[in-house]
CSV table of C-alpha atoms and ligand atoms in Angstrom, one decimal:
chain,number,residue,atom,x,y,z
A,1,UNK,CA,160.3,-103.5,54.6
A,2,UNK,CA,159.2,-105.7,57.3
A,3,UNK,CA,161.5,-107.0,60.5
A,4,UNK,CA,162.3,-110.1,59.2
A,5,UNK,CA,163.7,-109.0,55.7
A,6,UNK,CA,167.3,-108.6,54.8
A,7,UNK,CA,169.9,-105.8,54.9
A,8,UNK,CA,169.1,-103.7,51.9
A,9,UNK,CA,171.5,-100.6,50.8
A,10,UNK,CA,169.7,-97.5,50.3
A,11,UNK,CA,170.7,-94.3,47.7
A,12,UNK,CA,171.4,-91.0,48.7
A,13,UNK,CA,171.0,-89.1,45.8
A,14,UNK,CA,171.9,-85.9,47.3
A,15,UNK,CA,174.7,-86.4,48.7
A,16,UNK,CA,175.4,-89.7,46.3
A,17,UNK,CA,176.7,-92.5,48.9
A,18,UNK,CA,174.9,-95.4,50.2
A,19,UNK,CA,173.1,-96.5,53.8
A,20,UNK,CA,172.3,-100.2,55.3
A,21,UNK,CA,168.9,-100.8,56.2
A,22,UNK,CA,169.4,-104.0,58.3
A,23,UNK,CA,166.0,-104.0,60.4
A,24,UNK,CA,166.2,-107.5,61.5
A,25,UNK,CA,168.8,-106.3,64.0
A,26,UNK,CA,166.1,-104.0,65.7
A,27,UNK,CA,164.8,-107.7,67.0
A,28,UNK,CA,168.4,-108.0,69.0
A,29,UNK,CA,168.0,-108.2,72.9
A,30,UNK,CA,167.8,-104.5,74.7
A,31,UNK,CA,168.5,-104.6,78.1
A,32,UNK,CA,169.8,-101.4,78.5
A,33,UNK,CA,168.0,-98.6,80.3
A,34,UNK,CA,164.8,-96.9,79.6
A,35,UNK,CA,164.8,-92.9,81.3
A,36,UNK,CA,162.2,-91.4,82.8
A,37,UNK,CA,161.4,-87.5,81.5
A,38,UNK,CA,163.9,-85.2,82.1
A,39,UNK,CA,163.3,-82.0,84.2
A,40,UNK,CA,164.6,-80.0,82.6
A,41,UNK,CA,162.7,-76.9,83.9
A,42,UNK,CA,164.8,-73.3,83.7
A,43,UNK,CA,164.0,-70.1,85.3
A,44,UNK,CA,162.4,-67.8,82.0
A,45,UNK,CA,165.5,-65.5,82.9
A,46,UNK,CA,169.3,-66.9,84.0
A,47,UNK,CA,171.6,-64.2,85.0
A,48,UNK,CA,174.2,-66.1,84.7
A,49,UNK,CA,173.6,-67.0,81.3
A,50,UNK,CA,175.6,-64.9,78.1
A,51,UNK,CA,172.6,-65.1,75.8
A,52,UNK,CA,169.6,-63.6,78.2
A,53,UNK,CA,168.7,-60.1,78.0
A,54,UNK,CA,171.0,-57.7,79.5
A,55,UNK,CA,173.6,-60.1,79.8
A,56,UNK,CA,177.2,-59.1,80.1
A,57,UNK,CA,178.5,-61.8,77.5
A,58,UNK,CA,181.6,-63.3,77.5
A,59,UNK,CA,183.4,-60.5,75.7
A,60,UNK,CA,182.6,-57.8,77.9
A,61,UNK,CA,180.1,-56.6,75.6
A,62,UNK,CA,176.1,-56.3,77.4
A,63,UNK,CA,173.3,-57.5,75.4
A,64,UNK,CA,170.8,-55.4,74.8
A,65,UNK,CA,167.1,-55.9,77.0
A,66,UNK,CA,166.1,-57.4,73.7
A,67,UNK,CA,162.3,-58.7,73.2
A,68,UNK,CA,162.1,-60.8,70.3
A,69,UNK,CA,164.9,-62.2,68.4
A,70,UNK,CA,168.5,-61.3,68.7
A,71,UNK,CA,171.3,-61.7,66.5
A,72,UNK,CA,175.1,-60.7,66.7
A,73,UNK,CA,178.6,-61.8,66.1
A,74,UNK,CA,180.1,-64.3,67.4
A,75,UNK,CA,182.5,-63.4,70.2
A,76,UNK,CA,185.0,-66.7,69.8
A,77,UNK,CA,184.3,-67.0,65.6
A,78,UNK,CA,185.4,-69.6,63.5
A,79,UNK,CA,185.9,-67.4,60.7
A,80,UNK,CA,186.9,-63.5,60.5
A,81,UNK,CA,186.2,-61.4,57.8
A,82,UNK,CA,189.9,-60.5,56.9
A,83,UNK,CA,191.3,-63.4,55.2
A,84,UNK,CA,195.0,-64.2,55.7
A,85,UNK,CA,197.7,-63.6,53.7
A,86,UNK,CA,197.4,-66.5,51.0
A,87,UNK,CA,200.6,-68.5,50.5
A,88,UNK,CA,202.1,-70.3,47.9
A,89,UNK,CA,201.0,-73.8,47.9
A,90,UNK,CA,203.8,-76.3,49.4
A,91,UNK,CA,202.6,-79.4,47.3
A,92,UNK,CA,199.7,-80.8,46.2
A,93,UNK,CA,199.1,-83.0,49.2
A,94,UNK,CA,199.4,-79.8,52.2
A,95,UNK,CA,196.8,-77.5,50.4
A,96,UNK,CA,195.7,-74.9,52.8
A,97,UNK,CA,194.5,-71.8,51.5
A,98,UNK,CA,193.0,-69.0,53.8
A,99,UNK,CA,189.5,-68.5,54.7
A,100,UNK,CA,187.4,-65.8,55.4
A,101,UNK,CA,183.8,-65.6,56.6
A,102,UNK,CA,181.6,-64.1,59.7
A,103,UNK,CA,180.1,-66.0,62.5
A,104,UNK,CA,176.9,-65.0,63.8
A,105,UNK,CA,174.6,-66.3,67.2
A,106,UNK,CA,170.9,-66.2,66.9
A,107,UNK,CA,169.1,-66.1,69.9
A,108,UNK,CA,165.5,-67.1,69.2
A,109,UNK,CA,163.6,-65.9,72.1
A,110,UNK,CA,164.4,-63.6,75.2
A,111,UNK,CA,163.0,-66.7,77.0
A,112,UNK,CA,165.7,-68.6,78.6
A,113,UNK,CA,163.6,-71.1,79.7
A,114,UNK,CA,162.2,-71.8,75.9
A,115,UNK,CA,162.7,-74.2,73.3
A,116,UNK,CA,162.1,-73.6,69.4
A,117,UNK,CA,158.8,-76.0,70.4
A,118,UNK,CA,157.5,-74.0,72.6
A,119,UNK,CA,157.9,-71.0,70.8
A,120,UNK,CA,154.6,-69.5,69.7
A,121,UNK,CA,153.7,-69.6,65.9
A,122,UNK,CA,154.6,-65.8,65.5
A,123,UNK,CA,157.7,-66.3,67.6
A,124,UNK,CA,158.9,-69.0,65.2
A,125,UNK,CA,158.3,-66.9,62.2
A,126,UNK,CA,160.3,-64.0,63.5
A,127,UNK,CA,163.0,-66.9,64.0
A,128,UNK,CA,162.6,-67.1,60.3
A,129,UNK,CA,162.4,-63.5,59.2
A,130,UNK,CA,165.6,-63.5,61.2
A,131,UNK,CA,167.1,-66.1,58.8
A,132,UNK,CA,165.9,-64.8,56.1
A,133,UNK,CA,168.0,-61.1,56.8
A,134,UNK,CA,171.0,-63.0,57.0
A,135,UNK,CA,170.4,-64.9,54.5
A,136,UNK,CA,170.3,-61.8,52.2
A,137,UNK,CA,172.3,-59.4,53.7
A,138,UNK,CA,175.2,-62.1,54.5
A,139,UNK,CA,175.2,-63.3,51.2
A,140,UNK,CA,175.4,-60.2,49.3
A,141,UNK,CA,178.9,-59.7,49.9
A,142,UNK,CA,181.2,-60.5,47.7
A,143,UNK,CA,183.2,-62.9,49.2
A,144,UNK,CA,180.7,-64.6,50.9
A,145,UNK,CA,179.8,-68.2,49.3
A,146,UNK,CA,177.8,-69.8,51.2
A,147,UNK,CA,175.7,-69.0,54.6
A,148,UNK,CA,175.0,-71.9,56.3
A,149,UNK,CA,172.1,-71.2,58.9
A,150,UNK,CA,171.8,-74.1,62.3
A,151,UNK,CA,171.2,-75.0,65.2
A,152,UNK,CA,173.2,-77.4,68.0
A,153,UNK,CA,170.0,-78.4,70.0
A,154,UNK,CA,171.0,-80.1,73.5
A,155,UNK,CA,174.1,-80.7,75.5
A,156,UNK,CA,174.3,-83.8,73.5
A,157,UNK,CA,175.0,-82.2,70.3
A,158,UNK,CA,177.6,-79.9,72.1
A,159,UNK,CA,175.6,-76.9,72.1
A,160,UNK,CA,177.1,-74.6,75.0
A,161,UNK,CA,174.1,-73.1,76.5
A,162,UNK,CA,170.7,-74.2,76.9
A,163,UNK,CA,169.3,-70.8,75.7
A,164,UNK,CA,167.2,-71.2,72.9
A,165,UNK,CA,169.7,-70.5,70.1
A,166,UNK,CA,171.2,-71.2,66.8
A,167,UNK,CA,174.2,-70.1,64.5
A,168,UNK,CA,175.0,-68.4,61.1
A,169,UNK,CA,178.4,-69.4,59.6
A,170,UNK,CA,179.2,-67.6,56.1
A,171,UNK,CA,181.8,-68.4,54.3
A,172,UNK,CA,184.0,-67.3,51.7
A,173,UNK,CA,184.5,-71.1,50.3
A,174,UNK,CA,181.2,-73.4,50.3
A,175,UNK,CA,181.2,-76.3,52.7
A,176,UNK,CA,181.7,-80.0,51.8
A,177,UNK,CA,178.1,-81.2,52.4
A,178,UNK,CA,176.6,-77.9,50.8
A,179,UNK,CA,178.5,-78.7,47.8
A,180,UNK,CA,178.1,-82.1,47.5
A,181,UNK,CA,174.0,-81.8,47.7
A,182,UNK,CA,174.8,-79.0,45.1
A,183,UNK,CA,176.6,-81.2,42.9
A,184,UNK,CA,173.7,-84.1,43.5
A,185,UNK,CA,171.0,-81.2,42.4
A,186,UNK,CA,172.3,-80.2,39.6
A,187,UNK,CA,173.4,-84.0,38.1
A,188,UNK,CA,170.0,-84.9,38.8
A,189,UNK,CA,168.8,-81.7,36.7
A,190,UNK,CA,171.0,-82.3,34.2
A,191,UNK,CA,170.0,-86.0,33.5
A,192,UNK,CA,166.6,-86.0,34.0
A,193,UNK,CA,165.4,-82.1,33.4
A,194,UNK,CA,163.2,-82.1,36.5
A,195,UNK,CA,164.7,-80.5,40.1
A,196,UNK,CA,165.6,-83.8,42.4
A,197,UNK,CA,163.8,-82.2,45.5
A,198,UNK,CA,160.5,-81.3,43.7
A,199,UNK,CA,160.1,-84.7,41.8
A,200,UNK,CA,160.9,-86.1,45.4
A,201,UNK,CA,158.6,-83.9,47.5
A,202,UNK,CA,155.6,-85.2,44.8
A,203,UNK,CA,156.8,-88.9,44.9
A,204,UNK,CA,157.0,-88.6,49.0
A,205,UNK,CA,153.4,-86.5,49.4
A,206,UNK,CA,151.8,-89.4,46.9
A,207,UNK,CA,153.2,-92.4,48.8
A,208,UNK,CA,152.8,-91.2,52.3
A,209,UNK,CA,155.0,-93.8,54.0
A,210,UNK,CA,157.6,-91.5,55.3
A,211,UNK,CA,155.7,-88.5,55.5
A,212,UNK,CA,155.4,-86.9,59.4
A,213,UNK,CA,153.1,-84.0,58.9
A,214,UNK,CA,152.8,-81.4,56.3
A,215,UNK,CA,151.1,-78.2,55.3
A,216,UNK,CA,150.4,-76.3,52.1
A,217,UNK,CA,154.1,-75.1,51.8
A,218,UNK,CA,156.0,-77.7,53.1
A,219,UNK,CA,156.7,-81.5,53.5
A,220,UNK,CA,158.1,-82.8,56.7
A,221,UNK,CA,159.3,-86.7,55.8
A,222,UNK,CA,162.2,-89.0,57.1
A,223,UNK,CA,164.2,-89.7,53.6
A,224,UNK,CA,164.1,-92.9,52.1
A,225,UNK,CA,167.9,-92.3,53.0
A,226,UNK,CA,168.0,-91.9,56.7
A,227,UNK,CA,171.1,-92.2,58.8
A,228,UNK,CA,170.1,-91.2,62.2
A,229,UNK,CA,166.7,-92.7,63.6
A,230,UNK,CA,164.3,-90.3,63.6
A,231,UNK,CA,166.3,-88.1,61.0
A,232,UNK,CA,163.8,-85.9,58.8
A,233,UNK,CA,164.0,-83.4,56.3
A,234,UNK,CA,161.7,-80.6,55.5
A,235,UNK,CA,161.4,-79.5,52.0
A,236,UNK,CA,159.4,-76.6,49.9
A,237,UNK,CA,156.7,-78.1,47.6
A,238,UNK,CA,157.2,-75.4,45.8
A,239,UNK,CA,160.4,-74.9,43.7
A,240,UNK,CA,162.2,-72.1,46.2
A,241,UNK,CA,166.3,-71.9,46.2
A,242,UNK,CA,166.3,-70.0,49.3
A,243,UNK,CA,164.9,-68.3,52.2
A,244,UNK,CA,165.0,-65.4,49.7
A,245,UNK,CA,162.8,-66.5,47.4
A,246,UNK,CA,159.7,-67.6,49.7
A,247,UNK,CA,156.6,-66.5,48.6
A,248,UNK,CA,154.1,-64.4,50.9
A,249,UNK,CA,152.7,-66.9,53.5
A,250,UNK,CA,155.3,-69.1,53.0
A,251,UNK,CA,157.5,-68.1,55.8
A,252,UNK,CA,154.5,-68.8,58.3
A,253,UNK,CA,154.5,-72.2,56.6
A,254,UNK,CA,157.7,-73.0,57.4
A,255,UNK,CA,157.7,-71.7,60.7
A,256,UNK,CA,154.8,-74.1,61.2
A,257,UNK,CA,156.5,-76.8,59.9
A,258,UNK,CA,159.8,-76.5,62.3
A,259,UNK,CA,157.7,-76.1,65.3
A,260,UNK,CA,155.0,-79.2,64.7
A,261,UNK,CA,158.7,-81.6,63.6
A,262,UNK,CA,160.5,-80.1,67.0
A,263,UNK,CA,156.9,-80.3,69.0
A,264,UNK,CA,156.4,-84.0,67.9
A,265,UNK,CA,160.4,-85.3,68.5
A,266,UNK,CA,160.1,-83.9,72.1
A,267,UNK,CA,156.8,-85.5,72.7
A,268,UNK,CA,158.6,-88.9,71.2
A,269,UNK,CA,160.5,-89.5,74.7
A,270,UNK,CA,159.2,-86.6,76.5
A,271,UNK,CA,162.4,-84.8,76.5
A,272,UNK,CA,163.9,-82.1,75.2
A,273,UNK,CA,165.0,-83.5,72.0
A,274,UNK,CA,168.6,-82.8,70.8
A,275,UNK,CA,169.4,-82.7,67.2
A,276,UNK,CA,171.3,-81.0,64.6
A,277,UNK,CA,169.3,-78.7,62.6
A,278,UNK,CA,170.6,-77.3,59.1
A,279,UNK,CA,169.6,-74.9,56.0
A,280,UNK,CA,170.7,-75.8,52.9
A,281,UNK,CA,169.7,-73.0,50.2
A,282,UNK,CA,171.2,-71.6,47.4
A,283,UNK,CA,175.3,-70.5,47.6
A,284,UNK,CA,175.9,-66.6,47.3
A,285,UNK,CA,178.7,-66.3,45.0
A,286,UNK,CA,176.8,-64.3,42.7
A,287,UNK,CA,176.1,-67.2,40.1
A,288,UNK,CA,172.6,-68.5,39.4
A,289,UNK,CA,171.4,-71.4,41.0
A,290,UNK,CA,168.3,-73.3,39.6
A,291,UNK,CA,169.4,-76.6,41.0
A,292,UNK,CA,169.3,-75.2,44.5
A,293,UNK,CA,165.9,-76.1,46.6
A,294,UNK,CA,165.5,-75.1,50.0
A,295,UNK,CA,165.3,-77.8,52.8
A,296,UNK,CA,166.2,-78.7,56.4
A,297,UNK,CA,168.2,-81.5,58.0
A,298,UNK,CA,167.2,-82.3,61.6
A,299,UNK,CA,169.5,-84.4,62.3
A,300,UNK,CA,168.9,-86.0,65.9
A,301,UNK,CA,171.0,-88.6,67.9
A,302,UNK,CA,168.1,-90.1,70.1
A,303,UNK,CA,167.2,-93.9,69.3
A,304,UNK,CA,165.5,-95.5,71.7
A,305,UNK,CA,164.7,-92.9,75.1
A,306,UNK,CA,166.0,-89.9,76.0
A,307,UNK,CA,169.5,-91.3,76.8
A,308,UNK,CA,170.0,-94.0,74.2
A,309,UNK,CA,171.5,-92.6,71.0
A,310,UNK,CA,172.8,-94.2,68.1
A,311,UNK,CA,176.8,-93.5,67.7
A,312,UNK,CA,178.3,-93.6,63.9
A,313,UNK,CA,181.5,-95.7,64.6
A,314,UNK,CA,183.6,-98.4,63.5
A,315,UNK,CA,181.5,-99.8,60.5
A,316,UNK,CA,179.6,-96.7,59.7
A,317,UNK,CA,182.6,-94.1,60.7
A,318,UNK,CA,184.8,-96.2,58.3
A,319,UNK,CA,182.2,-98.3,56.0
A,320,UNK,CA,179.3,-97.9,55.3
A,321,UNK,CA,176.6,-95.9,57.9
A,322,UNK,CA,174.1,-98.5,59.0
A,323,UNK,CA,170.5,-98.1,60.8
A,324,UNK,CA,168.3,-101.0,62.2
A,325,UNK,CA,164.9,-98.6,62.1
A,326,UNK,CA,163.8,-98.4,59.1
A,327,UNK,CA,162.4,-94.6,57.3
A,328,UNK,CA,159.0,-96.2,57.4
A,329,UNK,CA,158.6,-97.0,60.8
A,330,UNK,CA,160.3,-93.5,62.0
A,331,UNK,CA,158.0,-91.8,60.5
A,332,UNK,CA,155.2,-93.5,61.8
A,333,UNK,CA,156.3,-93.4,65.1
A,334,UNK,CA,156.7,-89.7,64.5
A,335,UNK,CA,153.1,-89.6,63.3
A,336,UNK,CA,152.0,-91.6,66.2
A,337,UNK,CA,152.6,-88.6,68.6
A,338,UNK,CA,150.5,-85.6,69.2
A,339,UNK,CA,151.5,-82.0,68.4
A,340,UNK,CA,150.9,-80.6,72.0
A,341,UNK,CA,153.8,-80.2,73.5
A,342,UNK,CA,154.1,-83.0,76.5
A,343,UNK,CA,155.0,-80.0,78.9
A,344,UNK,CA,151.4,-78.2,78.3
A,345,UNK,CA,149.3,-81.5,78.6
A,346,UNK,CA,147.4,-81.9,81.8
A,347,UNK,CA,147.4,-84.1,83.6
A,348,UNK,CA,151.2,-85.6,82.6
A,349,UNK,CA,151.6,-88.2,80.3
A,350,UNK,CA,153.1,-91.7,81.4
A,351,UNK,CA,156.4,-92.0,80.6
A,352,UNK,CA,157.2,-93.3,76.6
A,353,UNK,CA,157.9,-96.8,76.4
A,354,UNK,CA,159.6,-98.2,73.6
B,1,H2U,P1,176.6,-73.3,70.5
B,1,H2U,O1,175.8,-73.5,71.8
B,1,H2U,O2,176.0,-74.0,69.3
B,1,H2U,O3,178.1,-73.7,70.8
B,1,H2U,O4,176.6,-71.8,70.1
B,1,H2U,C1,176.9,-70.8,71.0
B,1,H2U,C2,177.8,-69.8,70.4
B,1,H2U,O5,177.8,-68.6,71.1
B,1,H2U,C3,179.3,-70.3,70.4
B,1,H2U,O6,179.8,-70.4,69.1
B,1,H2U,C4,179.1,-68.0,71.2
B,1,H2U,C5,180.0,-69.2,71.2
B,1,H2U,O7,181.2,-68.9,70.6
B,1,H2U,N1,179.1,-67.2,72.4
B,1,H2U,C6,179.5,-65.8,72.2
B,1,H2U,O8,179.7,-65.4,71.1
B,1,H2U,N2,179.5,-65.0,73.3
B,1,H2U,C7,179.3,-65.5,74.6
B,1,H2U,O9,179.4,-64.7,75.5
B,1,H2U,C8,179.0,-66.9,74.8
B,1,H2U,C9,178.9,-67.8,73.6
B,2,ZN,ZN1,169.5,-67.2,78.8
């Protein structure tokens, strides 16, 4: 699609609703401002921070002088385990049944100063063998439906603490988007007796276009479907429904994966690059799940520096969302960039210029 072509309407199958693809508006005057890099150096330990080893936390309760990675309930969580007492439904139009679930915060790293791109290789995969435990041991309880596994990367995406960390939500009921990518997966399986996300990881690792970087386990590609600018999604090759179900070495894979995606958006505007990072994997509720393929959502706000991000409103909040950038040339801006973190390369880089 080249800059001077029309708006087209693209298909999300997964979550079955429509995007705009207008690039000719990425021509439109910018005279806003370009930033410099961020400094956004830390000290390796805060101790005023709630996540650091040793760390009184919020609750009263003292972290432990944890090495690796370090996982516990939430102090302030959205959902307890006891569910309230359900009441009789009012009328149709004022449902509100009770929930239950547990909030958990993983903290990747004893390093305050870190970022999951700067993590080593082994330091990622424990991130992952993390997951993976909570994964298993949250979703074998019977009334836990879904567990929903992210990450609120940078002030900009509200997360509350610059301590490299993410969280686990598991629920009782299973979240809107989780369901409606379920209920994409399995109409695509039913009508065309393939798995969406494998016939889409072949189609993507044949036409290259969109792909970022990949290994032998997993594709990292901005969808066809893009919202956000640089938006990408990392999916299996292989068909996996969950962190469960990864085959020896594959863990390592994805680790590598997450760290070469978050090493290459920092490098993109030499920042610390906010984004919204998500799981989707099989739900828990104890009935089988072929549809369900594993993947990851980084979802990231940036556009044009490290200041500039696109908003969803007016049209796209209450239409139709709209980008001007299109997949393809994301994702070779995204290729463009090297996987060494800009903070290790000597000497600096010059600022990235749009
Ligand atoms: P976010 O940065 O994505 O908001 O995640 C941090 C979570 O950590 C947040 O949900 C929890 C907050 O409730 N937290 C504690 O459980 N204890 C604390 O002492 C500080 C923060
Ligand atoms: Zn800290």
């Amino acid at each position: 699609m080249s800059h001077t072509s029309g708006a087209q309407r693209r298909y999300n199958p997964l979550l079955d609703e429509w995007v705009l693809v207008s690039p000719a508006r990425e021509q439109r005057p910018w005279q806003g401002q370009v930033s410099p890099p961020a400094d956004t150096r830390r000290p390796a330990h805060d101790p005023d921070c709630y996540l650091c080893p040793g760390a009184t936390r919020a609750s009263g309760e003292r972290n432990p002088n944890y090495a690796g990675v370090f996982v516990f309930d939430n102090d302030f969580p959205a959902l307890m385990p006891e569910a309230r007492e359900p009441q009789a439904p009012i009328h149709p139009l004022l449902q509100g049944p009770p929930e239950a679930g547990v909030c958990r915060v993983i903290c990747f790293s004893p390093r305050h100063d870190l970022s999951l791109p700067r993590l080593s290789p082994s330091a990622v995969e424990a991130v992952v063998g993390a997951w993976t435990e909570e994964y298993r041991s949250l979703g074998a309880r019977s009334n836990i439906g879904a567990v929903m596994i992210f990450e609120n990367c940078g002030a900009m995406m509200g997360c509350s603490n610059p301590h490299p960390h993410g969280q686990i939500w598991a629920s009782q009921s299973v979240p809107n988007v989780v369901a409606r990518e379920q209920q994409g997966l399995a109409e695509y399986r039913r009508a065309h007796g393939e798995c969406l996300l494998c016939a889409y990881a072949q189609l993507e690792s044949a036409r290259r276009e969109r792909i970022v970087c990949e290994n032998d386990g997993f594709l990292a590609l901005v969808p066809y479907w893009a919202v956000w600018p640089f938006e990408t999604l990392v999916v299996s090759r292989a068909h996996r429904a969950s962190l469960a179900e990864l085959a020896p070495g594959e863990p390592a894979q994805l680790a590598d994966i997450l760290r070469r995606v978050t090493i290459r958006y920092d490098n993109l505007f030499q920042t610390s690059f906010p984004y919204s990072f998500g799981l989707h994997q099989a739900m828990t509720h104890g009935a089988a799940h072929p549809e369900a393929h594993l993947h990851a959502h980084f979802l990231p706000p940036l556009l044009r520096s490290a200041s500039i991000r696109k908003f969803l409103v007016g049209y796209e909040l209450l239409a139709t969302p709209q980008r001007d950038l299109t997949a393809e040339t994301a994702a070779e801006r995204l290729r463009a960039v090297s996987e060494r973190h800009y903070s290790e390369a000597e000497p600096p880089l010059a600022p990235a210029r749009h």
